[in-house]
Amino acid sequence: MLREDDPPARQIEKLTRINQVLIDRIDRLEESRGSAWSMFQAAVALEQEVLARTRDLERAMADLSQRNRELAVARAAAEEANRSKTRFLRAASHDLLQPLSAARLFLSALADTRMDEHQAELTDRLGGAFESVEQLMHAVLDISRLDSQRIEFNRQPVALGELFRRLATEYAPLAEAKGLRLTFVPTGTVVESDPIFLRRIAQNLVSNAIKYTQRGGVVVGARRRGGMCWLCVYDSGMGIPAVDRNRIFDEFQRLAHDSGTPGMGLGLSIVRRACAKLGHPLSLHSEAMRGTVFRVGLPLIDGGPEPAPRAVDTAMLALRGRVALVVENDLDMRRGYEMILRDRLGMVPRIAGDTAEALATMGEEPPDVILADYHLENGETGFAAVEALRAASDRPVPAVMITAHRDPAIARVCAAMDVHLLEKPVRPAELAEMLGRLMA
C-alpha cells in the first residue's frame, strides 16, 4: 500500500509489484478462460461424436434384429423341414417295411421246401439281399429318430436274459454261415432302458462283431461293476487300430482291411447316438490280432431273478394245433403268416382284415393267441382289435402287436395292455420263438 511519506523510488517499486501481480492475475484469467473454451469446444465435438456413434449403433442393432428375424425364420423353416422329414419317414416306414416283411415270410416258407442246390443258393442270396436292404432302412429310420429333438424314450425294466435269447435266435444263422461260435452267457439281470433302442444297440454291436470276425467267435454277456451292469460284446477279430477308434463311430466310416465286408458303416454311429441320448456310457477296448470288446453301461434294477426259460423244443411243441387269429389288412402279409403258421409251426391260422372280420371269424371259440398289425385300414389300430377280441372272449388272450412304427407311445400302450411287441420286418424264427414262449 502506498504511503505519502514514501520516497518516489519506493512508491515506484511498490507500483511495479502491484502492476506485475495484476498482470499475472489477468494472464491466469485469460488462461482459464481459454481452457474453459477449449473444454467447451471439446465437449461439443465429443457430443457430436457420441450422437454419430449412437446412430451407427442403432443402425447396427436394427440390422442385427433383422438378421435375427431372418435367422429365426430360417431356423423355423429348417425345424419344420426336419419334422416333416421325420413325419414322412415315420409314416413311410410301414409302407416301406411291409413288402419286405411279406417277402421275408415267403422266402422262409420257400426255404422249407425241397430245392436243388442251385435253387437253394438263389434263395440264400435273395435272403442276404433282403437282409441288407432291411438293415439300411432300419439305420436310416433310427438315425432320423435319434437326430430329432423331440425324441421320446420308454424307459422300463428290461430283462437281459430275454434280450439275449431273441438275439441268439436272430444271429445264430449268420454266425453259423461264417463258421463262428456265437455265445450268449446266461443272465438273470434286469436293467433300466428303452427296450427298443437297447435292442438296436445290441443288434448293431453283435452284427458288427460277426461281420468283422473271420475266425473264432463272438461272446455276449453282462458284468456287474461299479453299481452298474455292463453289456459286453467280445469278438476275436483283427482288432481296431488306436487311430481309428474315434473315427469308426462316425457315419459311413469303415476300417481299411474291412472294405470287403458288407455294410454301410452306420451301425456304430447309431450305437453312439442312442447311448448318448439314453445316458448309457459306451467304451471300447481293442488289441491288434486279439479282438475287440464294446461295453455299454446300464442302470441296474433290484428285483428277483428272471424266470428260467423253457427249452426251445418244448416251446415249439406247445404250438402244434393251437389257433392263431391274425388281424392284418395286407394280402401278401396275410398269405405269408398263413404259410409260416400252418406249414412251419403246425398252428391253425385264422386270418382277418379288420376288427369286425376278426370278431366274426372268432365266433364263440376264442383263439389261443392274437397277432395284430398296428396299422389297419380307415385309421383303425391293432390295439382296438385286441381290445375287442379280448372283450368278446371269456379269458385274457395272449396277443402280439406287429408294427413298423418305432414309437415309444406304442411300446407304452403294449406294456399297459400286456401285449408283446414285434417289429417289422417279421423274422419267422423270432416269431416262432415268441409264440412258443407265449403258448408254453
Short mmCIF file of C-alpha atoms in Angstrom, two decimals:
data_model
loop_
_atom_site.label_atom_id
_atom_site.label_comp_id
_atom_site.label_asym_id
_atom_site.label_seq_id
_atom_site.Cartn_x
_atom_site.Cartn_y
_atom_site.Cartn_z
CA MET A 1 0.00 0.00 0.00
CA LEU A 2 1.37 3.42 -0.96
CA ARG A 3 2.20 5.96 1.69
CA GLU A 4 2.60 9.70 1.08
CA ASP A 5 5.81 9.92 3.04
CA ASP A 6 7.46 7.15 0.99
CA PRO A 7 10.18 8.32 -1.31
CA PRO A 8 9.35 8.26 -5.03
CA ALA A 9 11.62 5.33 -5.69
CA ARG A 10 9.87 3.28 -3.04
CA GLN A 11 6.49 4.21 -4.47
CA ILE A 12 7.59 3.23 -7.99
CA GLU A 13 8.82 -0.13 -6.73
CA LYS A 14 5.51 -0.84 -4.98
CA LEU A 15 3.53 0.22 -8.03
CA THR A 16 5.66 -2.05 -10.17
CA ARG A 17 4.96 -5.06 -7.94
CA ILE A 18 1.23 -4.30 -7.85
CA ASN A 19 1.20 -3.97 -11.60
CA GLN A 20 3.00 -7.31 -12.00
CA VAL A 21 0.52 -9.03 -9.69
CA LEU A 22 -2.38 -7.61 -11.67
CA ILE A 23 -0.78 -8.67 -14.94
CA ASP A 24 -0.23 -12.23 -13.59
CA ARG A 25 -3.85 -12.41 -12.43
CA ILE A 26 -5.09 -11.21 -15.79
CA ASP A 27 -2.90 -13.80 -17.51
CA ARG A 28 -4.28 -16.58 -15.31
CA LEU A 29 -7.81 -15.45 -16.00
CA GLU A 30 -7.08 -15.48 -19.74
CA GLU A 31 -5.55 -18.94 -19.49
CA SER A 32 -8.54 -20.21 -17.52
CA ARG A 33 -10.90 -18.66 -19.98
CA GLY A 34 -9.03 -20.24 -22.89
CA SER A 35 -9.00 -23.65 -21.17
CA ALA A 36 -12.74 -23.49 -20.46
CA TRP A 37 -13.39 -22.52 -24.07
CA SER A 38 -11.30 -25.41 -25.28
CA MET A 39 -13.13 -27.75 -22.93
CA PHE A 40 -16.45 -26.43 -24.17
CA GLN A 41 -15.40 -26.96 -27.78
CA ALA A 42 -14.15 -30.45 -26.93
CA ALA A 43 -17.43 -31.28 -25.17
CA VAL A 44 -19.41 -30.14 -28.20
CA ALA A 45 -17.25 -32.23 -30.51
CA LEU A 46 -17.50 -35.23 -28.20
CA GLU A 47 -21.27 -34.91 -28.03
CA GLN A 48 -21.44 -34.86 -31.80
CA GLU A 49 -19.20 -37.96 -31.93
CA VAL A 50 -21.44 -39.70 -29.38
CA LEU A 51 -24.52 -38.86 -31.42
CA ALA A 52 -22.86 -40.23 -34.56
CA ARG A 53 -21.77 -43.41 -32.80
CA THR A 54 -25.26 -43.78 -31.30
CA ARG A 55 -26.80 -43.54 -34.76
CA ASP A 56 -24.28 -46.12 -36.03
CA LEU A 57 -25.11 -48.39 -33.09
CA GLU A 58 -28.84 -48.00 -33.68
CA ARG A 59 -28.36 -48.92 -37.34
CA ALA A 60 -26.23 -51.93 -36.32
CA MET A 61 -28.85 -53.02 -33.78
CA ALA A 62 -31.59 -52.68 -36.37
CA ASP A 63 -29.53 -54.70 -38.83
CA LEU A 64 -28.82 -57.32 -36.14
CA SER A 65 -32.52 -57.52 -35.29
CA GLN A 66 -33.32 -58.04 -38.95
CA ARG A 67 -30.64 -60.72 -39.21
CA ASN A 68 -32.02 -62.39 -36.06
CA ARG A 69 -35.50 -62.35 -37.55
CA GLU A 70 -34.17 -63.87 -40.76
CA LEU A 71 -32.25 -66.50 -38.77
CA ALA A 72 -35.36 -67.27 -36.71
CA VAL A 73 -37.39 -67.72 -39.88
CA ALA A 74 -34.67 -69.90 -41.40
CA ARG A 75 -34.36 -71.95 -38.21
CA ALA A 76 -38.13 -72.40 -38.01
CA ALA A 77 -38.14 -73.50 -41.65
CA ALA A 78 -35.29 -75.94 -41.01
CA GLU A 79 -37.01 -77.36 -37.93
CA GLU A 80 -40.26 -77.74 -39.83
CA ALA A 81 -38.40 -79.43 -42.68
CA ASN A 82 -36.77 -81.79 -40.15
CA ARG A 83 -40.14 -82.50 -38.55
CA SER A 84 -41.65 -83.09 -41.97
CA LYS A 85 -38.81 -85.48 -42.82
CA THR A 86 -39.33 -87.33 -39.54
CA ARG A 87 -43.10 -87.48 -40.08
CA PHE A 88 -42.58 -88.71 -43.62
CA LEU A 89 -40.12 -91.40 -42.59
CA ARG A 90 -42.36 -92.45 -39.72
CA ALA A 91 -45.39 -92.64 -41.99
CA ALA A 92 -43.48 -94.26 -44.83
CA SER A 93 -41.78 -96.84 -42.60
CA HIS A 94 -44.90 -99.00 -42.58
CA ASP A 95 -45.29 -98.93 -46.37
CA LEU A 96 -41.55 -99.47 -46.87
CA LEU A 97 -41.18 -102.37 -44.46
CA GLN A 98 -44.50 -104.07 -45.25
CA PRO A 99 -43.42 -105.62 -48.58
CA LEU A 100 -40.04 -106.55 -47.07
CA SER A 101 -41.78 -108.32 -44.23
CA ALA A 102 -44.02 -110.23 -46.62
CA ALA A 103 -41.01 -111.15 -48.78
CA ARG A 104 -39.15 -112.46 -45.74
CA LEU A 105 -42.10 -114.68 -44.80
CA PHE A 106 -42.35 -116.04 -48.36
CA LEU A 107 -38.60 -116.65 -48.53
CA SER A 108 -38.73 -118.51 -45.23
CA ALA A 109 -41.58 -120.66 -46.49
CA LEU A 110 -39.67 -121.28 -49.73
CA ALA A 111 -36.56 -122.32 -47.79
CA ASP A 112 -38.64 -125.02 -46.06
CA THR A 113 -39.47 -126.66 -49.38
CA ARG A 114 -37.34 -129.18 -51.22
CA MET A 115 -34.95 -127.45 -53.62
CA ASP A 116 -31.92 -128.39 -55.64
CA GLU A 117 -28.51 -126.86 -54.96
CA HIS A 118 -28.91 -124.01 -57.44
CA GLN A 119 -32.35 -123.03 -56.09
CA ALA A 120 -31.06 -123.15 -52.51
CA GLU A 121 -28.20 -120.82 -53.47
CA LEU A 122 -30.59 -118.37 -55.11
CA THR A 123 -32.82 -118.42 -52.04
CA ASP A 124 -29.84 -117.73 -49.77
CA ARG A 125 -28.68 -114.84 -51.94
CA LEU A 126 -32.19 -113.36 -52.03
CA GLY A 127 -32.33 -113.61 -48.26
CA GLY A 128 -28.99 -111.83 -47.96
CA ALA A 129 -30.12 -109.06 -50.30
CA PHE A 130 -33.30 -108.52 -48.30
CA GLU A 131 -31.24 -108.52 -45.11
CA SER A 132 -29.01 -105.74 -46.47
CA VAL A 133 -31.96 -103.60 -47.55
CA GLU A 134 -33.65 -104.14 -44.19
CA GLN A 135 -30.55 -103.11 -42.24
CA LEU A 136 -30.09 -99.98 -44.32
CA MET A 137 -33.72 -98.96 -43.84
CA HIS A 138 -33.51 -99.60 -40.11
CA ALA A 139 -30.35 -97.47 -39.97
CA VAL A 140 -31.93 -94.54 -41.83
CA LEU A 141 -35.04 -94.63 -39.64
CA ASP A 142 -33.02 -94.94 -36.43
CA ILE A 143 -30.70 -92.04 -37.29
CA SER A 144 -33.67 -89.89 -38.25
CA ARG A 145 -35.32 -90.56 -34.89
CA LEU A 146 -32.16 -90.10 -32.85
CA ASP A 147 -31.42 -86.76 -34.56
CA SER A 148 -34.91 -85.49 -33.74
CA GLN A 149 -35.06 -83.02 -30.84
CA ARG A 150 -38.46 -84.35 -29.80
CA ILE A 151 -37.50 -87.97 -29.43
CA GLU A 152 -39.12 -89.77 -26.51
CA PHE A 153 -37.86 -92.87 -24.76
CA ASN A 154 -39.89 -95.52 -22.99
CA ARG A 155 -37.61 -96.36 -20.08
CA GLN A 156 -38.66 -99.51 -18.30
CA PRO A 157 -37.20 -102.71 -16.81
CA VAL A 158 -35.52 -104.85 -19.47
CA ALA A 159 -34.55 -108.47 -18.77
CA LEU A 160 -31.17 -109.05 -20.41
CA GLY A 161 -31.72 -112.81 -20.50
CA GLU A 162 -34.80 -112.34 -22.66
CA LEU A 163 -32.90 -109.90 -24.89
CA PHE A 164 -30.06 -112.41 -25.26
CA ARG A 165 -32.47 -115.19 -26.27
CA ARG A 166 -34.00 -113.03 -29.00
CA LEU A 167 -30.58 -112.00 -30.29
CA ALA A 168 -29.41 -115.63 -30.30
CA THR A 169 -32.41 -116.62 -32.42
CA GLU A 170 -31.76 -113.74 -34.80
CA TYR A 171 -27.99 -114.02 -35.30
CA ALA A 172 -27.22 -117.72 -34.87
CA PRO A 173 -27.73 -118.41 -38.62
CA LEU A 174 -25.39 -115.55 -39.59
CA ALA A 175 -22.63 -116.78 -37.27
CA GLU A 176 -23.11 -120.39 -38.35
CA ALA A 177 -22.80 -119.40 -42.02
CA LYS A 178 -19.35 -117.92 -41.26
CA GLY A 179 -18.28 -120.85 -39.10
CA LEU A 180 -18.14 -118.74 -35.94
CA ARG A 181 -19.15 -119.60 -32.39
CA LEU A 182 -21.83 -117.24 -31.09
CA THR A 183 -22.24 -117.49 -27.31
CA PHE A 184 -24.66 -115.65 -25.04
CA VAL A 185 -23.78 -116.03 -21.37
CA PRO A 186 -27.00 -116.76 -19.37
CA THR A 187 -28.00 -113.96 -17.03
CA GLY A 188 -30.94 -113.02 -14.84
CA THR A 189 -30.01 -109.32 -14.67
CA VAL A 190 -32.71 -106.69 -15.13
CA VAL A 191 -31.72 -103.18 -16.23
CA GLU A 192 -33.48 -99.91 -16.99
CA SER A 193 -33.53 -98.70 -20.58
CA ASP A 194 -35.71 -98.23 -23.63
CA PRO A 195 -36.27 -101.84 -24.76
CA ILE A 196 -36.49 -100.99 -28.45
CA PHE A 197 -33.34 -98.86 -28.58
CA LEU A 198 -31.41 -101.15 -26.24
CA ARG A 199 -32.14 -103.97 -28.62
CA ARG A 200 -31.00 -101.84 -31.58
CA ILE A 201 -27.75 -101.07 -29.71
CA ALA A 202 -27.16 -104.77 -29.01
CA GLN A 203 -28.15 -105.76 -32.57
CA ASN A 204 -25.62 -103.38 -34.11
CA LEU A 205 -22.82 -104.46 -31.78
CA VAL A 206 -23.46 -108.20 -32.31
CA SER A 207 -23.93 -107.77 -36.07
CA ASN A 208 -20.67 -105.79 -36.38
CA ALA A 209 -18.80 -108.33 -34.28
CA ILE A 210 -19.93 -111.19 -36.52
CA LYS A 211 -19.26 -109.28 -39.74
CA TYR A 212 -15.72 -108.28 -38.80
CA THR A 213 -14.64 -111.58 -37.24
CA GLN A 214 -13.18 -114.19 -39.58
CA ARG A 215 -12.12 -116.88 -37.09
CA GLY A 216 -13.09 -117.83 -33.56
CA GLY A 217 -16.31 -116.40 -32.26
CA VAL A 218 -18.35 -113.75 -30.52
CA VAL A 219 -19.35 -113.77 -26.84
CA VAL A 220 -22.13 -111.59 -25.39
CA GLY A 221 -22.57 -111.24 -21.65
CA ALA A 222 -23.32 -108.94 -18.72
CA ARG A 223 -20.98 -107.87 -15.89
CA ARG A 224 -21.90 -106.07 -12.69
CA ARG A 225 -19.36 -103.39 -11.83
CA GLY A 226 -19.47 -100.07 -10.04
CA GLY A 227 -23.20 -100.22 -9.31
CA MET A 228 -23.98 -100.75 -12.98
CA CYS A 229 -24.42 -103.62 -15.38
CA TRP A 230 -22.13 -103.57 -18.40
CA LEU A 231 -23.44 -105.22 -21.57
CA CYS A 232 -20.29 -106.64 -23.17
CA VAL A 233 -19.75 -107.87 -26.73
CA TYR A 234 -16.41 -109.64 -27.28
CA ASP A 235 -15.03 -110.77 -30.64
CA SER A 236 -11.82 -112.46 -31.81
CA GLY A 237 -11.41 -110.29 -34.88
CA MET A 238 -8.46 -108.30 -36.19
CA GLY A 239 -8.87 -105.52 -33.67
CA ILE A 240 -9.24 -101.76 -34.22
CA PRO A 241 -6.11 -99.55 -34.51
CA ALA A 242 -5.88 -96.75 -31.94
CA VAL A 243 -6.03 -94.05 -34.64
CA ASP A 244 -9.41 -95.39 -35.84
CA ARG A 245 -11.19 -95.84 -32.50
CA ASN A 246 -12.93 -92.46 -32.64
CA ARG A 247 -13.49 -92.40 -36.39
CA ILE A 248 -15.43 -95.68 -36.51
CA PHE A 249 -18.33 -94.05 -34.62
CA ASP A 250 -18.88 -91.58 -37.48
CA GLU A 251 -21.27 -92.23 -40.35
CA PHE A 252 -20.03 -94.28 -43.33
CA GLN A 253 -16.68 -94.98 -41.66
CA ARG A 254 -15.11 -98.42 -42.02
CA LEU A 255 -11.65 -99.86 -41.45
CA ALA A 256 -9.39 -100.25 -44.46
CA HIS A 257 -8.94 -104.02 -44.00
CA ASP A 258 -12.74 -104.46 -43.77
CA SER A 259 -13.50 -102.98 -47.18
CA GLY A 260 -14.78 -106.32 -48.45
CA THR A 261 -17.29 -106.73 -45.62
CA PRO A 262 -20.90 -105.83 -46.49
CA GLY A 263 -22.44 -102.85 -44.76
CA MET A 264 -22.73 -99.06 -44.91
CA GLY A 265 -20.77 -98.15 -41.77
CA LEU A 266 -23.82 -96.82 -39.90
CA GLY A 267 -24.16 -99.34 -37.08
CA LEU A 268 -21.69 -97.83 -34.60
CA SER A 269 -22.95 -94.33 -35.38
CA ILE A 270 -26.42 -95.46 -34.27
CA VAL A 271 -24.92 -97.08 -31.16
CA ARG A 272 -23.15 -93.87 -30.16
CA ARG A 273 -26.20 -91.68 -30.81
CA ALA A 274 -28.55 -93.98 -28.89
CA CYS A 275 -26.17 -94.37 -25.93
CA ALA A 276 -25.68 -90.59 -25.74
CA LYS A 277 -29.42 -89.91 -25.82
CA LEU A 278 -30.16 -92.60 -23.21
CA GLY A 279 -27.23 -91.64 -20.98
CA HIS A 280 -25.58 -95.07 -21.27
CA PRO A 281 -21.75 -94.94 -21.05
CA LEU A 282 -20.05 -96.53 -24.05
CA SER A 283 -16.47 -97.83 -24.05
CA LEU A 284 -14.19 -99.68 -26.44
CA HIS A 285 -11.08 -101.77 -25.84
CA SER A 286 -9.19 -103.47 -28.64
CA GLU A 287 -5.89 -105.25 -29.22
CA ALA A 288 -4.37 -105.97 -32.61
CA MET A 289 -4.92 -109.59 -33.71
CA ARG A 290 -6.66 -110.38 -30.40
CA GLY A 291 -10.10 -108.86 -30.86
CA THR A 292 -12.33 -106.10 -29.56
CA VAL A 293 -14.80 -105.60 -26.74
CA PHE A 294 -17.57 -102.98 -26.65
CA ARG A 295 -19.20 -102.19 -23.30
CA VAL A 296 -22.47 -100.34 -22.64
CA GLY A 297 -23.24 -99.24 -19.06
CA LEU A 298 -26.83 -99.82 -17.94
CA PRO A 299 -28.57 -98.89 -14.65
CA LEU A 300 -29.36 -101.94 -12.53
CA ILE A 301 -32.83 -102.66 -11.22
CA ASP A 302 -33.07 -104.57 -7.95
CA GLY A 303 -35.52 -107.41 -8.00
CA GLY A 304 -35.91 -111.14 -8.17
CA PRO A 305 -34.11 -113.20 -10.79
CA GLU A 306 -35.57 -113.53 -14.24
CA PRO A 307 -37.59 -116.76 -14.65
CA ALA A 308 -35.68 -119.55 -16.32
CA PRO A 309 -36.66 -120.05 -19.98
CA ARG A 310 -38.23 -123.21 -21.21
CA ALA A 311 -36.38 -125.34 -23.69
CA VAL A 312 -36.92 -124.25 -27.28
CA ASP A 313 -38.10 -127.67 -28.41
CA THR A 314 -40.67 -127.79 -25.60
CA ALA A 315 -41.90 -124.32 -26.51
CA MET A 316 -42.22 -125.26 -30.18
CA LEU A 317 -44.18 -128.40 -29.34
CA ALA A 318 -46.67 -126.21 -27.48
CA LEU A 319 -47.62 -124.54 -30.79
CA ARG A 320 -48.89 -127.65 -32.53
CA GLY A 321 -52.62 -127.41 -33.18
CA ARG A 322 -53.00 -124.04 -31.41
CA VAL A 323 -55.23 -121.41 -33.02
CA ALA A 324 -53.67 -118.08 -34.05
CA LEU A 325 -56.04 -115.27 -35.07
CA VAL A 326 -54.21 -112.85 -37.40
CA VAL A 327 -55.58 -109.32 -37.94
CA GLU A 328 -53.74 -107.95 -40.98
CA ASN A 329 -55.07 -105.83 -43.85
CA ASP A 330 -52.23 -106.51 -46.31
CA LEU A 331 -52.97 -109.51 -48.57
CA ASP A 332 -49.33 -110.54 -49.02
CA MET A 333 -48.68 -110.42 -45.29
CA ARG A 334 -51.82 -112.44 -44.62
CA ARG A 335 -50.69 -115.15 -47.02
CA GLY A 336 -47.19 -115.11 -45.55
CA TYR A 337 -48.49 -115.51 -41.99
CA GLU A 338 -50.74 -118.33 -43.11
CA MET A 339 -47.85 -120.26 -44.69
CA ILE A 340 -45.48 -119.82 -41.74
CA LEU A 341 -48.03 -120.54 -39.02
CA ARG A 342 -49.51 -123.57 -40.74
CA ASP A 343 -46.59 -125.17 -42.59
CA ARG A 344 -43.65 -124.38 -40.29
CA LEU A 345 -45.24 -124.13 -36.83
CA GLY A 346 -48.16 -126.53 -37.23
CA MET A 347 -50.66 -123.97 -35.94
CA VAL A 348 -54.21 -123.31 -37.14
CA PRO A 349 -54.26 -119.79 -38.64
CA ARG A 350 -57.43 -117.73 -38.86
CA ILE A 351 -56.99 -114.62 -40.99
CA ALA A 352 -58.97 -111.37 -40.80
CA GLY A 353 -58.54 -107.92 -42.30
CA ASP A 354 -60.05 -105.77 -39.54
CA THR A 355 -61.73 -105.93 -36.14
CA ALA A 356 -65.23 -106.71 -37.42
CA GLU A 357 -63.99 -109.57 -39.58
CA ALA A 358 -61.83 -110.85 -36.72
CA LEU A 359 -64.84 -110.94 -34.37
CA ALA A 360 -66.88 -112.78 -36.99
CA THR A 361 -64.01 -115.22 -37.61
CA MET A 362 -63.57 -115.91 -33.90
CA GLY A 363 -67.20 -116.72 -33.29
CA GLU A 364 -67.81 -118.44 -29.95
CA GLU A 365 -64.35 -120.02 -29.73
CA PRO A 366 -61.55 -117.64 -28.64
CA PRO A 367 -58.14 -118.16 -30.26
CA ASP A 368 -55.04 -119.23 -28.34
CA VAL A 369 -53.12 -116.14 -29.47
CA ILE A 370 -53.80 -112.92 -31.39
CA LEU A 371 -51.39 -111.48 -33.97
CA ALA A 372 -52.43 -107.92 -34.82
CA ASP A 373 -50.84 -105.44 -37.17
CA TYR A 374 -50.73 -101.96 -35.67
CA HIS A 375 -51.69 -100.08 -38.84
CA LEU A 376 -55.04 -101.24 -40.22
CA GLU A 377 -57.50 -99.63 -42.64
CA ASN A 378 -59.56 -96.47 -42.01
CA GLY A 379 -57.44 -95.27 -39.10
CA GLU A 380 -58.04 -98.42 -37.05
CA THR A 381 -55.20 -99.83 -35.00
CA GLY A 382 -54.34 -103.29 -33.78
CA PHE A 383 -54.95 -102.16 -30.20
CA ALA A 384 -58.65 -101.71 -30.94
CA ALA A 385 -58.75 -105.19 -32.48
CA VAL A 386 -57.01 -106.80 -29.48
CA GLU A 387 -59.26 -104.97 -27.04
CA ALA A 388 -62.42 -106.01 -28.88
CA LEU A 389 -61.34 -109.67 -29.24
CA ARG A 390 -60.37 -109.91 -25.58
CA ALA A 391 -63.68 -108.34 -24.54
CA ALA A 392 -65.56 -110.94 -26.61
CA SER A 393 -63.56 -113.82 -25.11
CA ASP A 394 -64.05 -115.48 -21.75
CA ARG A 395 -60.32 -115.24 -20.89
CA PRO A 396 -57.35 -112.89 -21.42
CA VAL A 397 -55.99 -114.00 -24.78
CA PRO A 398 -52.20 -113.55 -25.28
CA ALA A 399 -51.50 -111.02 -28.02
CA VAL A 400 -48.60 -109.82 -30.16
CA MET A 401 -48.57 -106.36 -31.76
CA ILE A 402 -46.60 -106.25 -35.02
CA THR A 403 -45.56 -102.84 -36.28
CA ALA A 404 -43.07 -100.93 -38.39
CA HIS A 405 -43.62 -97.74 -36.34
CA ARG A 406 -40.79 -97.32 -33.82
CA ASP A 407 -42.81 -95.14 -31.50
CA PRO A 408 -42.31 -95.24 -27.70
CA ALA A 409 -46.03 -94.49 -27.29
CA ILE A 410 -46.83 -97.83 -28.95
CA ALA A 411 -44.46 -99.64 -26.59
CA ARG A 412 -46.09 -97.94 -23.59
CA VAL A 413 -49.59 -98.99 -24.67
CA CYS A 414 -48.34 -102.53 -25.28
CA ALA A 415 -46.92 -102.67 -21.76
CA ALA A 416 -50.15 -101.29 -20.28
CA MET A 417 -52.28 -103.84 -22.19
CA ASP A 418 -49.88 -106.77 -21.60
CA VAL A 419 -49.30 -107.11 -25.33
CA HIS A 420 -45.96 -108.27 -26.71
CA LEU A 421 -44.29 -106.09 -29.35
CA LEU A 422 -42.65 -107.38 -32.54
CA GLU A 423 -41.00 -105.12 -35.11
CA LYS A 424 -41.21 -105.47 -38.87
CA PRO A 425 -39.83 -106.98 -40.98
CA VAL A 426 -41.04 -110.09 -39.19
CA ARG A 427 -38.40 -112.78 -38.81
CA PRO A 428 -40.07 -116.21 -38.83
CA ALA A 429 -37.60 -117.62 -36.29
CA GLU A 430 -38.22 -114.72 -33.91
CA LEU A 431 -41.98 -115.01 -34.37
CA ALA A 432 -41.81 -118.75 -33.66
CA GLU A 433 -39.69 -118.19 -30.54
CA MET A 434 -42.08 -115.54 -29.18
CA LEU A 435 -45.19 -117.64 -29.86
CA GLY A 436 -43.51 -120.68 -28.32
CA ARG A 437 -42.86 -118.81 -25.09
CA LEU A 438 -46.41 -117.42 -25.01
CA MET A 439 -48.02 -120.80 -25.58
CA ALA A 440 -45.67 -122.69 -23.25
#
